[in-house]
């Protein structure tokens, strides 16, 4: 704090004001300190007060602009006023209720702490993902061992079965050899990557996050990509861009966000710093690069390659708007710029690469509309009123925009605080005012126009009552200015925030991206998705038990801790899944509308349902009896200790209470991931589908599934008719239908099915021997419900010939049950 006690000639209020804003504690108020003073005493004029205005102000009061205003210079301003005392008192009162600005050292300390916190958070997340990756690899080895054991069992069972049947006219040994080969577990592919070096060349590989992060690290070290890889990345990006309209619609879907990046002008450190502060691009962390990536700075080539590589990697997450420097008449001007893009390309590559970049720039869209609310363009509006439809008609595939056209205006124009249109000091295009902005926004029902194209001291600036915002991302522009860089982060509800920074290029250090969590995240997510997809049936069973114990409403809701525990138990992974909620797509708000509230587990699992075009049945196959196919399904249910209701829920991944035949067929094929013995041929899939969809409606409900699958005794026959009224819990929109008031029905367990199957076998043996043995123990009367249904039929008699006998058979079961009741 400056020592002003001896200055008795100055009022105490002016001394207090001066010391309040003199954060450097010297004898001067520099530009930034004086601007902080203006923001409080004159908030309307502060946004217009740039360094040029500060210089004029200093000249008016005989101050040195390089040093700043002394207290005498500040007091001169007040003495020139008619009401000096009133103004001093008014400003003093405003200042005294305002928190004192941080010193420059304190501000730098806060920035360093914020960066350290981000790096620490990234390091913690990286360690968490590293452990998860190790656990997943252990799980994969465990799965391989289990699959080998199951394959050995399946092969042996198949051999014995084929030899026992001795199918006539069929080469049994050949069939066994072919089936054995199909059932064997293929060895794990441990081949090393060939033909590519991460960050240097792609070879025949695709662009991956591994490659892009290594490329960024190499760029920091001054290592370039090889020319064939540059050609490939730029060409692929051009193909993506050529398919887009002039004005692209960007949708932000929660919990994603979209970050608008302004001019970068070849300053690689700023781009890498943005990624360090805000995270790398991804489908949930979208970016819009609003032009002027090249010229003036030394690393325009590197910036464009990073942006293009992410566009190839995540086409739907990266949006590009063309800037006025993405044009050959500007970026090849070797006389104007110390480093223009043409010169840079010639130094690092050749003219062919420059021409390839120019074609990609010509394919870039002109503007982007975010959620139908924000209109984003590099420059601004035009010399005449235009609509979005007019912009869509522009032929943008030109190396540079024609002079005096709306195309040129969209890339070159600037706003000004005067009414109407005026000439631009740049020598081309125009200046537009608030009238033009208000009309354009009102006509299209937009709320804001976002642009770049102009350096701003704080990295961003609002105009026209916050209806226009300028975002500029190159800090310390050209090493000649002390401006901040900024990006605008927009959320799904269209709220937004700004991230600002000020990099000293000589000291700018950005962490190596390959050492951070970005590389591991996609690998971990991919492995988790596969494991959750394979464990859907076990997860349904586990979470259903959790819900049945606590009788929640709706019946498919579970807490987040139960969700995490279920994943940990069923996937057999020692991973803290609570930390992976966001990655696995769990919404921030629960089904009760509260943060971190309960979730609907069926809705969560619907995202991991099998996709039919990824699954293929074995062609043809020998004729298989229905009983064998049903036993395969029984084995899967027994594997997870569940029941038929859970198995039906597995097929009914949409939660509608009915299963389409396509869903059923897809579900059958996906069961192989749970149990390798549950492998169905094409013939079996068709046969089972027709068996359950006996009425040929294209749908299978739980009654049909239950009746076609189970064996009934007198305990079930009483409630068989009531069972048609009951359904498994299913969603109707977001509402889960309640089943508390419906009759409680005993669902047959796997043990029941095993006992009954044994009784069927014993009955067949007795019938063949002509003996009638009375079995001791618990007696029961049963019928096998498999069409066509005969009271004395066995599994061996099953065929799919006469659907009409099914109804007779069902009636027979009811009659039999009624008879048993009367006898009792």
PDB file of N, CA and C in Angstrom, residues 460-514:
ATOM      1  N   UNK A 460     -13.307 -12.017 -23.674  1.00  0.00           N
ATOM      2  CA  UNK A 460     -14.703 -11.986 -24.149  1.00  0.00           C
ATOM      3  C   UNK A 460     -15.309 -10.630 -23.819  1.00  0.00           C
ATOM      4  N   UNK A 461     -16.410 -10.315 -24.501  1.00  0.00           N
ATOM      5  CA  UNK A 461     -17.078  -9.030 -24.255  1.00  0.00           C
ATOM      6  C   UNK A 461     -18.525  -9.106 -24.739  1.00  0.00           C
ATOM      7  N   UNK A 462     -19.428  -8.517 -23.955  1.00  0.00           N
ATOM      8  CA  UNK A 462     -20.842  -8.444 -24.326  1.00  0.00           C
ATOM      9  C   UNK A 462     -21.159  -7.065 -24.894  1.00  0.00           C
ATOM     10  N   UNK A 463     -22.132  -7.040 -25.803  1.00  0.00           N
ATOM     11  CA  UNK A 463     -22.645  -5.789 -26.358  1.00  0.00           C
ATOM     12  C   UNK A 463     -24.149  -5.909 -26.541  1.00  0.00           C
ATOM     13  N   UNK A 464     -24.789  -4.782 -26.749  1.00  0.00           N
ATOM     14  CA  UNK A 464     -26.206  -4.720 -27.081  1.00  0.00           C
ATOM     15  C   UNK A 464     -27.061  -5.455 -26.047  1.00  0.00           C
ATOM     16  N   UNK A 465     -26.840  -5.105 -24.775  1.00  0.00           N
ATOM     17  CA  UNK A 465     -27.607  -5.694 -23.666  1.00  0.00           C
ATOM     18  C   UNK A 465     -27.492  -7.221 -23.644  1.00  0.00           C
ATOM     19  N   UNK A 466     -26.272  -7.682 -23.782  1.00  0.00           N
ATOM     20  CA  UNK A 466     -25.941  -9.113 -23.710  1.00  0.00           C
ATOM     21  C   UNK A 466     -26.526  -9.939 -24.856  1.00  0.00           C
ATOM     22  N   UNK A 467     -26.888  -9.289 -25.938  1.00  0.00           N
ATOM     23  CA  UNK A 467     -27.411 -10.021 -27.089  1.00  0.00           C
ATOM     24  C   UNK A 467     -26.313 -10.409 -28.072  1.00  0.00           C
ATOM     25  N   UNK A 468     -25.134  -9.845 -27.893  1.00  0.00           N
ATOM     26  CA  UNK A 468     -23.997 -10.199 -28.737  1.00  0.00           C
ATOM     27  C   UNK A 468     -22.793 -10.435 -27.837  1.00  0.00           C
ATOM     28  N   UNK A 469     -22.073 -11.519 -28.106  1.00  0.00           N
ATOM     29  CA  UNK A 469     -20.881 -11.839 -27.309  1.00  0.00           C
ATOM     30  C   UNK A 469     -19.727 -12.164 -28.247  1.00  0.00           C
ATOM     31  N   UNK A 470     -18.574 -11.554 -27.978  1.00  0.00           N
ATOM     32  CA  UNK A 470     -17.352 -11.834 -28.735  1.00  0.00           C
ATOM     33  C   UNK A 470     -16.442 -12.707 -27.877  1.00  0.00           C
ATOM     34  N   UNK A 471     -15.945 -13.810 -28.446  1.00  0.00           N
ATOM     35  CA  UNK A 471     -15.042 -14.740 -27.737  1.00  0.00           C
ATOM     36  C   UNK A 471     -13.728 -14.817 -28.498  1.00  0.00           C
ATOM     37  N   UNK A 472     -12.617 -14.549 -27.795  1.00  0.00           N
ATOM     38  CA  UNK A 472     -11.284 -14.558 -28.401  1.00  0.00           C
ATOM     39  C   UNK A 472     -10.389 -15.420 -27.522  1.00  0.00           C
ATOM     40  N   UNK A 473      -9.716 -16.419 -28.120  1.00  0.00           N
ATOM     41  CA  UNK A 473      -9.051 -17.451 -27.314  1.00  0.00           C
ATOM     42  C   UNK A 473      -7.529 -17.405 -27.348  1.00  0.00           C
ATOM     43  N   UNK A 474      -6.931 -16.499 -28.091  1.00  0.00           N
ATOM     44  CA  UNK A 474      -5.470 -16.404 -28.148  1.00  0.00           C
ATOM     45  C   UNK A 474      -5.009 -15.376 -27.119  1.00  0.00           C
ATOM     46  N   UNK A 475      -4.459 -15.841 -25.993  1.00  0.00           N
ATOM     47  CA  UNK A 475      -4.005 -14.908 -24.952  1.00  0.00           C
ATOM     48  C   UNK A 475      -2.641 -14.330 -25.316  1.00  0.00           C
ATOM     49  N   UNK A 476      -2.364 -13.138 -24.771  1.00  0.00           N
ATOM     50  CA  UNK A 476      -1.110 -12.431 -25.106  1.00  0.00           C
ATOM     51  C   UNK A 476      -0.875 -12.465 -26.618  1.00  0.00           C
ATOM     52  N   UNK A 477      -1.864 -12.000 -27.332  1.00  0.00           N
ATOM     53  CA  UNK A 477      -1.951 -12.122 -28.782  1.00  0.00           C
ATOM     54  C   UNK A 477      -0.671 -11.638 -29.464  1.00  0.00           C
ATOM     55  N   UNK A 478      -0.063 -12.503 -30.240  1.00  0.00           N
ATOM     56  CA  UNK A 478       1.152 -12.204 -31.003  1.00  0.00           C
ATOM     57  C   UNK A 478       2.316 -11.769 -30.115  1.00  0.00           C
ATOM     58  N   UNK A 479       2.268 -12.102 -28.833  1.00  0.00           N
ATOM     59  CA  UNK A 479       3.307 -11.697 -27.862  1.00  0.00           C
ATOM     60  C   UNK A 479       3.439 -10.182 -27.760  1.00  0.00           C
ATOM     61  N   UNK A 480       2.439  -9.446 -28.231  1.00  0.00           N
ATOM     62  CA  UNK A 480       2.493  -7.984 -28.205  1.00  0.00           C
ATOM     63  C   UNK A 480       1.419  -7.389 -27.309  1.00  0.00           C
ATOM     64  N   UNK A 481       0.419  -8.178 -26.951  1.00  0.00           N
ATOM     65  CA  UNK A 481      -0.703  -7.684 -26.157  1.00  0.00           C
ATOM     66  C   UNK A 481      -0.773  -8.459 -24.840  1.00  0.00           C
ATOM     67  N   UNK A 482      -1.415  -7.875 -23.863  1.00  0.00           N
ATOM     68  CA  UNK A 482      -1.543  -8.530 -22.567  1.00  0.00           C
ATOM     69  C   UNK A 482      -2.967  -9.020 -22.320  1.00  0.00           C
ATOM     70  N   UNK A 483      -3.648  -9.335 -23.405  1.00  0.00           N
ATOM     71  CA  UNK A 483      -5.046  -9.749 -23.283  1.00  0.00           C
ATOM     72  C   UNK A 483      -5.172 -11.168 -22.737  1.00  0.00           C
ATOM     73  N   UNK A 484      -6.314 -11.455 -22.110  1.00  0.00           N
ATOM     74  CA  UNK A 484      -6.626 -12.819 -21.679  1.00  0.00           C
ATOM     75  C   UNK A 484      -7.201 -13.604 -22.857  1.00  0.00           C
ATOM     76  N   UNK A 485      -7.120 -14.915 -22.764  1.00  0.00           N
ATOM     77  CA  UNK A 485      -7.844 -15.783 -23.679  1.00  0.00           C
ATOM     78  C   UNK A 485      -9.083 -16.309 -22.970  1.00  0.00           C
ATOM     79  N   UNK A 486     -10.128 -16.677 -23.733  1.00  0.00           N
ATOM     80  CA  UNK A 486     -11.369 -17.152 -23.105  1.00  0.00           C
ATOM     81  C   UNK A 486     -12.066 -18.155 -24.015  1.00  0.00           C
ATOM     82  N   UNK A 487     -12.834 -19.034 -23.404  1.00  0.00           N
ATOM     83  CA  UNK A 487     -13.772 -19.893 -24.124  1.00  0.00           C
ATOM     84  C   UNK A 487     -15.113 -19.814 -23.405  1.00  0.00           C
ATOM     85  N   UNK A 488     -16.171 -20.099 -24.125  1.00  0.00           N
ATOM     86  CA  UNK A 488     -17.530 -20.040 -23.583  1.00  0.00           C
ATOM     87  C   UNK A 488     -18.084 -21.462 -23.506  1.00  0.00           C
ATOM     88  N   UNK A 489     -18.398 -21.926 -22.302  1.00  0.00           N
ATOM     89  CA  UNK A 489     -18.902 -23.279 -22.087  1.00  0.00           C
ATOM     90  C   UNK A 489     -20.416 -23.201 -21.918  1.00  0.00           C
ATOM     91  N   UNK A 490     -21.154 -23.834 -22.841  1.00  0.00           N
ATOM     92  CA  UNK A 490     -22.619 -23.752 -22.868  1.00  0.00           C
ATOM     93  C   UNK A 490     -23.200 -25.093 -22.449  1.00  0.00           C
ATOM     94  N   UNK A 491     -24.185 -25.052 -21.547  1.00  0.00           N
ATOM     95  CA  UNK A 491     -24.827 -26.276 -21.067  1.00  0.00           C
ATOM     96  C   UNK A 491     -26.138 -26.509 -21.819  1.00  0.00           C
ATOM     97  N   UNK A 492     -26.762 -27.641 -21.525  1.00  0.00           N
ATOM     98  CA  UNK A 492     -27.977 -28.020 -22.251  1.00  0.00           C
ATOM     99  C   UNK A 492     -29.122 -27.043 -22.018  1.00  0.00           C
ATOM    100  N   UNK A 493     -29.202 -26.441 -20.809  1.00  0.00           N
ATOM    101  CA  UNK A 493     -30.267 -25.482 -20.515  1.00  0.00           C
ATOM    102  C   UNK A 493     -29.940 -24.085 -21.020  1.00  0.00           C
ATOM    103  N   UNK A 494     -28.855 -23.963 -21.802  1.00  0.00           N
ATOM    104  CA  UNK A 494     -28.395 -22.718 -22.423  1.00  0.00           C
ATOM    105  C   UNK A 494     -27.812 -21.726 -21.412  1.00  0.00           C
ATOM    106  N   UNK A 495     -27.576 -22.164 -20.184  1.00  0.00           N
ATOM    107  CA  UNK A 495     -26.761 -21.362 -19.274  1.00  0.00           C
ATOM    108  C   UNK A 495     -25.305 -21.528 -19.710  1.00  0.00           C
ATOM    109  N   UNK A 496     -24.438 -20.605 -19.333  1.00  0.00           N
ATOM    110  CA  UNK A 496     -23.064 -20.681 -19.812  1.00  0.00           C
ATOM    111  C   UNK A 496     -22.112 -20.048 -18.800  1.00  0.00           C
ATOM    112  N   UNK A 497     -20.837 -20.337 -18.973  1.00  0.00           N
ATOM    113  CA  UNK A 497     -19.787 -19.741 -18.157  1.00  0.00           C
ATOM    114  C   UNK A 497     -18.579 -19.509 -19.051  1.00  0.00           C
ATOM    115  N   UNK A 498     -17.641 -18.684 -18.572  1.00  0.00           N
ATOM    116  CA  UNK A 498     -16.426 -18.407 -19.317  1.00  0.00           C
ATOM    117  C   UNK A 498     -15.217 -18.938 -18.553  1.00  0.00           C
ATOM    118  N   UNK A 499     -14.305 -19.554 -19.267  1.00  0.00           N
ATOM    119  CA  UNK A 499     -13.007 -19.916 -18.717  1.00  0.00           C
ATOM    120  C   UNK A 499     -11.978 -18.967 -19.317  1.00  0.00           C
ATOM    121  N   UNK A 500     -11.219 -18.284 -18.480  1.00  0.00           N
ATOM    122  CA  UNK A 500     -10.231 -17.328 -18.969  1.00  0.00           C
ATOM    123  C   UNK A 500      -8.847 -17.687 -18.438  1.00  0.00           C
ATOM    124  N   UNK A 501      -7.820 -17.233 -19.125  1.00  0.00           N
ATOM    125  CA  UNK A 501      -6.435 -17.505 -18.731  1.00  0.00           C
ATOM    126  C   UNK A 501      -5.537 -16.473 -19.391  1.00  0.00           C
ATOM    127  N   UNK A 502      -4.295 -16.442 -18.960  1.00  0.00           N
ATOM    128  CA  UNK A 502      -3.306 -15.569 -19.564  1.00  0.00           C
ATOM    129  C   UNK A 502      -1.975 -16.297 -19.533  1.00  0.00           C
ATOM    130  N   UNK A 503      -1.554 -16.795 -20.692  1.00  0.00           N
ATOM    131  CA  UNK A 503      -0.328 -17.582 -20.775  1.00  0.00           C
ATOM    132  C   UNK A 503       0.845 -16.721 -21.199  1.00  0.00           C
ATOM    133  N   UNK A 504       1.922 -16.885 -20.480  1.00  0.00           N
ATOM    134  CA  UNK A 504       3.184 -16.320 -20.926  1.00  0.00           C
ATOM    135  C   UNK A 504       3.854 -17.397 -21.770  1.00  0.00           C
ATOM    136  N   UNK A 505       3.924 -17.206 -23.099  1.00  0.00           N
ATOM    137  CA  UNK A 505       4.420 -18.286 -23.964  1.00  0.00           C
ATOM    138  C   UNK A 505       5.793 -18.812 -23.557  1.00  0.00           C
ATOM    139  N   UNK A 506       6.629 -17.949 -22.962  1.00  0.00           N
ATOM    140  CA  UNK A 506       7.971 -18.399 -22.586  1.00  0.00           C
ATOM    141  C   UNK A 506       7.934 -19.367 -21.413  1.00  0.00           C
ATOM    142  N   UNK A 507       6.853 -19.285 -20.588  1.00  0.00           N
ATOM    143  CA  UNK A 507       6.752 -20.157 -19.418  1.00  0.00           C
ATOM    144  C   UNK A 507       5.603 -21.153 -19.518  1.00  0.00           C
ATOM    145  N   UNK A 508       4.869 -21.128 -20.645  1.00  0.00           N
ATOM    146  CA  UNK A 508       3.689 -21.988 -20.770  1.00  0.00           C
ATOM    147  C   UNK A 508       4.103 -23.451 -20.801  1.00  0.00           C
ATOM    148  N   UNK A 509       3.584 -24.202 -19.839  1.00  0.00           N
ATOM    149  CA  UNK A 509       3.872 -25.627 -19.772  1.00  0.00           C
ATOM    150  C   UNK A 509       2.556 -26.380 -19.636  1.00  0.00           C
ATOM    151  N   UNK A 510       2.329 -27.284 -20.546  1.00  0.00           N
ATOM    152  CA  UNK A 510       1.100 -28.070 -20.523  1.00  0.00           C
ATOM    153  C   UNK A 510       1.462 -29.530 -20.314  1.00  0.00           C
ATOM    154  N   UNK A 511       0.733 -30.202 -19.423  1.00  0.00           N
ATOM    155  CA  UNK A 511       1.024 -31.602 -19.111  1.00  0.00           C
ATOM    156  C   UNK A 511       0.921 -32.492 -20.334  1.00  0.00           C
ATOM    157  N   UNK A 512       1.668 -33.579 -20.321  1.00  0.00           N
ATOM    158  CA  UNK A 512       1.626 -34.528 -21.424  1.00  0.00           C
ATOM    159  C   UNK A 512       0.286 -35.258 -21.416  1.00  0.00           C
ATOM    160  N   UNK A 513      -0.421 -35.209 -22.537  1.00  0.00           N
ATOM    161  CA  UNK A 513      -1.782 -35.729 -22.572  1.00  0.00           C
ATOM    162  C   UNK A 513      -1.831 -37.252 -22.499  1.00  0.00           C
ATOM    163  N   UNK A 514      -0.796 -37.923 -22.994  1.00  0.00           N
ATOM    164  CA  UNK A 514      -0.810 -39.386 -22.950  1.00  0.00           C
ATOM    165  C   UNK A 514      -0.704 -39.903 -21.528  1.00  0.00           C
TER     166      UNK A 514
END
